[in-house]
PDB file of C-alpha atoms in Angstrom:
ATOM      1  CA  MET N   1     -21.775  31.000 -34.639  1.00  0.00           C
ATOM      2  CA  LYS N   2     -20.650  28.765 -31.843  1.00  0.00           C
ATOM      3  CA  GLN N   3     -23.389  27.076 -29.935  1.00  0.00           C
ATOM      4  CA  GLU N   4     -23.222  27.664 -26.151  1.00  0.00           C
ATOM      5  CA  LEU N   5     -23.216  24.480 -24.086  1.00  0.00           C
ATOM      6  CA  LYS N   6     -25.701  24.389 -21.229  1.00  0.00           C
ATOM      7  CA  GLN N   7     -24.049  22.619 -18.292  1.00  0.00           C
ATOM      8  CA  GLU N   8     -25.219  22.391 -14.764  1.00  0.00           C
ATOM      9  CA  PHE N   9     -22.497  22.665 -12.215  1.00  0.00           C
ATOM     10  CA  CYS N  10     -22.149  21.622  -8.478  1.00  0.00           C
ATOM     11  CA  LYS N  11     -19.875  23.037  -5.882  1.00  0.00           C
ATOM     12  CA  PHE N  12     -16.961  20.832  -4.879  1.00  0.00           C
ATOM     13  CA  THR N  13     -17.263  20.164  -1.160  1.00  0.00           C
ATOM     14  CA  VAL N  14     -15.729  17.847   1.465  1.00  0.00           C
ATOM     15  CA  GLU N  15     -18.400  15.395   0.787  1.00  0.00           C
ATOM     16  CA  SER N  16     -17.921  15.328  -2.966  1.00  0.00           C
ATOM     17  CA  LEU N  17     -16.602  12.242  -4.569  1.00  0.00           C
ATOM     18  CA  SER N  18     -13.426  12.585  -6.705  1.00  0.00           C
ATOM     19  CA  ALA N  19     -13.911  13.028 -10.441  1.00  0.00           C
ATOM     20  CA  SER N  20     -12.487  10.443 -12.784  1.00  0.00           C
ATOM     21  CA  TYR N  21      -9.105  11.720 -13.956  1.00  0.00           C
ATOM     22  CA  ILE N  22      -6.281  11.154 -16.305  1.00  0.00           C
ATOM     23  CA  PRO N  23      -2.759  10.919 -14.855  1.00  0.00           C
ATOM     24  CA  PHE N  24      -0.649  13.961 -15.694  1.00  0.00           C
ATOM     25  CA  PRO N  25       3.035  13.392 -14.558  1.00  0.00           C
ATOM     26  CA  ARG N  26       4.640  16.330 -12.815  1.00  0.00           C
ATOM     27  CA  PHE N  27       7.790  15.907 -14.886  1.00  0.00           C
ATOM     28  CA  LEU N  28       5.841  17.256 -17.935  1.00  0.00           C
ATOM     29  CA  ILE N  29       5.753  20.702 -16.376  1.00  0.00           C
ATOM     30  CA  GLU N  30       9.528  20.805 -15.655  1.00  0.00           C
ATOM     31  CA  ASP N  31      11.715  23.249 -17.613  1.00  0.00           C
ATOM     32  CA  CYS N  32      13.261  20.406 -19.728  1.00  0.00           C
ATOM     33  CA  PHE N  33       9.828  19.847 -21.310  1.00  0.00           C
ATOM     34  CA  ALA N  34       8.967  23.570 -21.806  1.00  0.00           C
ATOM     35  CA  GLU N  35       9.270  23.152 -25.601  1.00  0.00           C
ATOM     36  CA  LEU N  36       6.475  20.611 -25.703  1.00  0.00           C
ATOM     37  CA  THR N  37       3.019  21.972 -26.547  1.00  0.00           C
ATOM     38  CA  ASN N  38       0.306  21.574 -23.983  1.00  0.00           C
ATOM     39  CA  ASP N  39      -1.458  19.320 -26.611  1.00  0.00           C
ATOM     40  CA  ALA N  40       1.591  17.010 -26.631  1.00  0.00           C
ATOM     41  CA  LYS N  41       1.539  16.832 -22.833  1.00  0.00           C
ATOM     42  CA  VAL N  42      -2.158  16.042 -22.834  1.00  0.00           C
ATOM     43  CA  LEU N  43      -1.696  13.303 -25.467  1.00  0.00           C
ATOM     44  CA  TYR N  44       1.146  11.749 -23.411  1.00  0.00           C
ATOM     45  CA  ALA N  45      -1.215  11.770 -20.361  1.00  0.00           C
ATOM     46  CA  LEU N  46      -4.006  10.122 -22.497  1.00  0.00           C
ATOM     47  CA  MET N  47      -1.507   7.447 -23.611  1.00  0.00           C
ATOM     48  CA  LEU N  48      -0.279   6.932 -19.998  1.00  0.00           C
ATOM     49  CA  ASP N  49      -3.810   6.426 -18.950  1.00  0.00           C
ATOM     50  CA  ARG N  50      -4.320   3.760 -21.667  1.00  0.00           C
ATOM     51  CA  ALA N  51      -1.049   2.143 -20.685  1.00  0.00           C
ATOM     52  CA  SER N  52      -2.244   1.985 -17.036  1.00  0.00           C
ATOM     53  CA  ILE N  53      -5.448   0.255 -18.119  1.00  0.00           C
ATOM     54  CA  SER N  54      -3.435  -2.185 -20.245  1.00  0.00           C
ATOM     55  CA  LYS N  55      -1.256  -2.955 -17.193  1.00  0.00           C
ATOM     56  CA  VAL N  56      -4.249  -3.618 -15.013  1.00  0.00           C
ATOM     57  CA  ASN N  57      -5.779  -5.833 -17.728  1.00  0.00           C
ATOM     58  CA  GLY N  58      -2.618  -7.838 -18.212  1.00  0.00           C
ATOM     59  CA  PHE N  59      -1.754  -6.602 -21.720  1.00  0.00           C
ATOM     60  CA  VAL N  60       1.954  -6.647 -21.116  1.00  0.00           C
ATOM     61  CA  GLU N  61       4.855  -7.997 -23.295  1.00  0.00           C
ATOM     62  CA  ALA N  62       6.955 -10.964 -22.068  1.00  0.00           C
ATOM     63  CA  ASP N  63       9.712  -8.526 -21.160  1.00  0.00           C
ATOM     64  CA  GLY N  64       7.395  -6.443 -18.990  1.00  0.00           C
ATOM     65  CA  THR N  65       7.086  -3.551 -21.477  1.00  0.00           C
ATOM     66  CA  ILE N  66       3.668  -2.131 -22.002  1.00  0.00           C
ATOM     67  CA  ARG N  67       3.014  -1.236 -25.642  1.00  0.00           C
ATOM     68  CA  LEU N  68      -0.178   0.387 -26.886  1.00  0.00           C
ATOM     69  CA  TYR N  69      -1.996   1.593 -29.864  1.00  0.00           C
ATOM     70  CA  PHE N  70      -3.121   5.167 -30.156  1.00  0.00           C
ATOM     71  CA  THR N  71      -3.971   6.140 -33.642  1.00  0.00           C
ATOM     72  CA  VAL N  72      -3.794   9.567 -35.217  1.00  0.00           C
ATOM     73  CA  GLU N  73      -7.555   9.432 -35.676  1.00  0.00           C
ATOM     74  CA  GLN N  74      -8.123   8.679 -31.964  1.00  0.00           C
ATOM     75  CA  ALA N  75      -5.794  11.573 -31.040  1.00  0.00           C
ATOM     76  CA  GLN N  76      -7.717  13.898 -33.454  1.00  0.00           C
ATOM     77  CA  LYS N  77     -10.957  13.024 -31.749  1.00  0.00           C
ATOM     78  CA  LYS N  78      -9.588  13.370 -28.216  1.00  0.00           C
ATOM     79  CA  LEU N  79      -7.646  16.590 -28.815  1.00  0.00           C
ATOM     80  CA  HIS N  80     -10.153  18.136 -31.375  1.00  0.00           C
ATOM     81  CA  ARG N  81      -7.224  18.872 -33.707  1.00  0.00           C
ATOM     82  CA  SER N  82      -6.505  18.323 -37.413  1.00  0.00           C
ATOM     83  CA  ARG N  83      -4.531  15.295 -38.789  1.00  0.00           C
ATOM     84  CA  GLN N  84      -1.676  17.601 -39.548  1.00  0.00           C
ATOM     85  CA  SER N  85      -1.579  18.986 -35.944  1.00  0.00           C
ATOM     86  CA  VAL N  86      -1.790  15.550 -34.471  1.00  0.00           C
ATOM     87  CA  THR N  87       0.937  14.200 -36.648  1.00  0.00           C
ATOM     88  CA  ARG N  88       3.099  17.160 -35.432  1.00  0.00           C
ATOM     89  CA  ILE N  89       2.234  16.387 -31.828  1.00  0.00           C
ATOM     90  CA  PHE N  90       3.287  12.701 -32.209  1.00  0.00           C
ATOM     91  CA  GLN N  91       6.527  13.945 -33.739  1.00  0.00           C
ATOM     92  CA  GLN N  92       7.083  16.208 -30.720  1.00  0.00           C
ATOM     93  CA  LEU N  93       6.640  13.442 -28.320  1.00  0.00           C
ATOM     94  CA  GLU N  94       8.844  11.106 -30.345  1.00  0.00           C
ATOM     95  CA  SER N  95      11.715  13.695 -30.754  1.00  0.00           C
ATOM     96  CA  SER N  96      11.539  14.482 -27.030  1.00  0.00           C
ATOM     97  CA  GLY N  97      12.102  10.727 -26.256  1.00  0.00           C
ATOM     98  CA  LEU N  98       8.830  10.367 -24.406  1.00  0.00           C
ATOM     99  CA  ILE N  99       7.487   7.843 -26.945  1.00  0.00           C
ATOM    100  CA  CYS N 100       8.857   5.429 -29.434  1.00  0.00           C
ATOM    101  CA  ARG N 101       6.649   4.457 -32.334  1.00  0.00           C
ATOM    102  CA  LYS N 102       7.207   1.361 -34.359  1.00  0.00           C
ATOM    103  CA  LYS N 103       5.405   1.363 -37.690  1.00  0.00           C
ATOM    104  CA  GLN N 104       3.903  -1.975 -38.615  1.00  0.00           C
ATOM    105  CA  GLY N 105       2.903  -1.308 -42.214  1.00  0.00           C
ATOM    106  CA  LEU N 106      -0.069  -2.796 -44.065  1.00  0.00           C
ATOM    107  CA  GLY N 107      -2.368  -0.053 -42.714  1.00  0.00           C
ATOM    108  CA  LYS N 108      -1.851  -1.193 -39.157  1.00  0.00           C
ATOM    109  CA  PRO N 109      -1.429   1.501 -36.473  1.00  0.00           C
ATOM    110  CA  ALA N 110       2.023   2.134 -35.032  1.00  0.00           C
ATOM    111  CA  LEU N 111       2.963   0.319 -31.806  1.00  0.00           C
ATOM    112  CA  ILE N 112       3.838   2.838 -29.086  1.00  0.00           C
ATOM    113  CA  THR N 113       6.107   2.470 -26.126  1.00  0.00           C
ATOM    114  CA  LEU N 114       5.977   5.120 -23.456  1.00  0.00           C
ATOM    115  CA  ASN N 115       9.198   6.339 -21.844  1.00  0.00           C
ATOM    116  CA  TYR N 116       9.853   8.629 -18.938  1.00  0.00           C
ATOM    117  CA  PRO N 117      12.890  10.507 -17.743  1.00  0.00           C
ATOM    118  CA  SER N 118      15.274   8.457 -15.560  1.00  0.00           C
ATOM    119  CA  ASN N 119      15.212  11.053 -12.879  1.00  0.00           C
ATOM    120  CA  ALA N 120      11.407  11.304 -12.724  1.00  0.00           C
ATOM    121  CA  LYS N 121       9.789  10.832  -9.289  1.00  0.00           C
ATOM    122  CA  LEU N 122       7.480   7.855  -9.594  1.00  0.00           C
ATOM    123  CA  ILE N 123       4.874   6.488  -7.272  1.00  0.00           C
ATOM    124  CA  GLN N 124       3.294   3.040  -6.870  1.00  0.00           C
ATOM    125  CA  PRO N 125      -0.217   3.277  -8.310  1.00  0.00           C
ATOM    126  CA  LYS N 126      -3.160   1.713  -6.649  1.00  0.00           C
ATOM    127  CA  GLU N 127      -4.307  -1.374  -8.489  1.00  0.00           C
ATOM    128  CA  THR N 128      -8.016  -0.591  -8.515  1.00  0.00           C
ATOM    129  CA  GLY N 129      -8.753  -0.935 -12.179  1.00  0.00           C
ATOM    130  CA  GLU N 130      -9.700   2.784 -12.215  1.00  0.00           C
ATOM    131  CA  ASN N 131      -7.679   5.507 -13.768  1.00  0.00           C
ATOM    132  CA  LEU N 132      -4.265   5.420 -12.122  1.00  0.00           C
ATOM    133  CA  SER N 133      -1.951   8.283 -11.259  1.00  0.00           C
ATOM    134  CA  GLY N 134       1.635   8.020 -12.381  1.00  0.00           C
TER     135      GLY N 134
END
């Protein structure tokens, strides 16, 4: 039997502070990405959030590319999915062109480069060190 979570809620008002958020690019809801599962879109958003943090902290390659690590195990934990499901999700993102994974071998996690469509509308994020929208 599933245990019900007890959570207290507050009304969102004009005086409410904004909640911490994960950037979710609008291009992910366009028709060209209709074949991607929602889990794949959420994982992309999670990786985009991590890339934004890496950028703010200066973890950038000499050529300006932001590469990141996001293991299958981390994705399993964040998405509450099995290893098999997460592996399939990474494959979806890779075959769509949204990510490129470079295997490093020796038990090291793959190095991931995020991509975005060349026609995507982009904005300049605020450099606050908090979660950035992109």
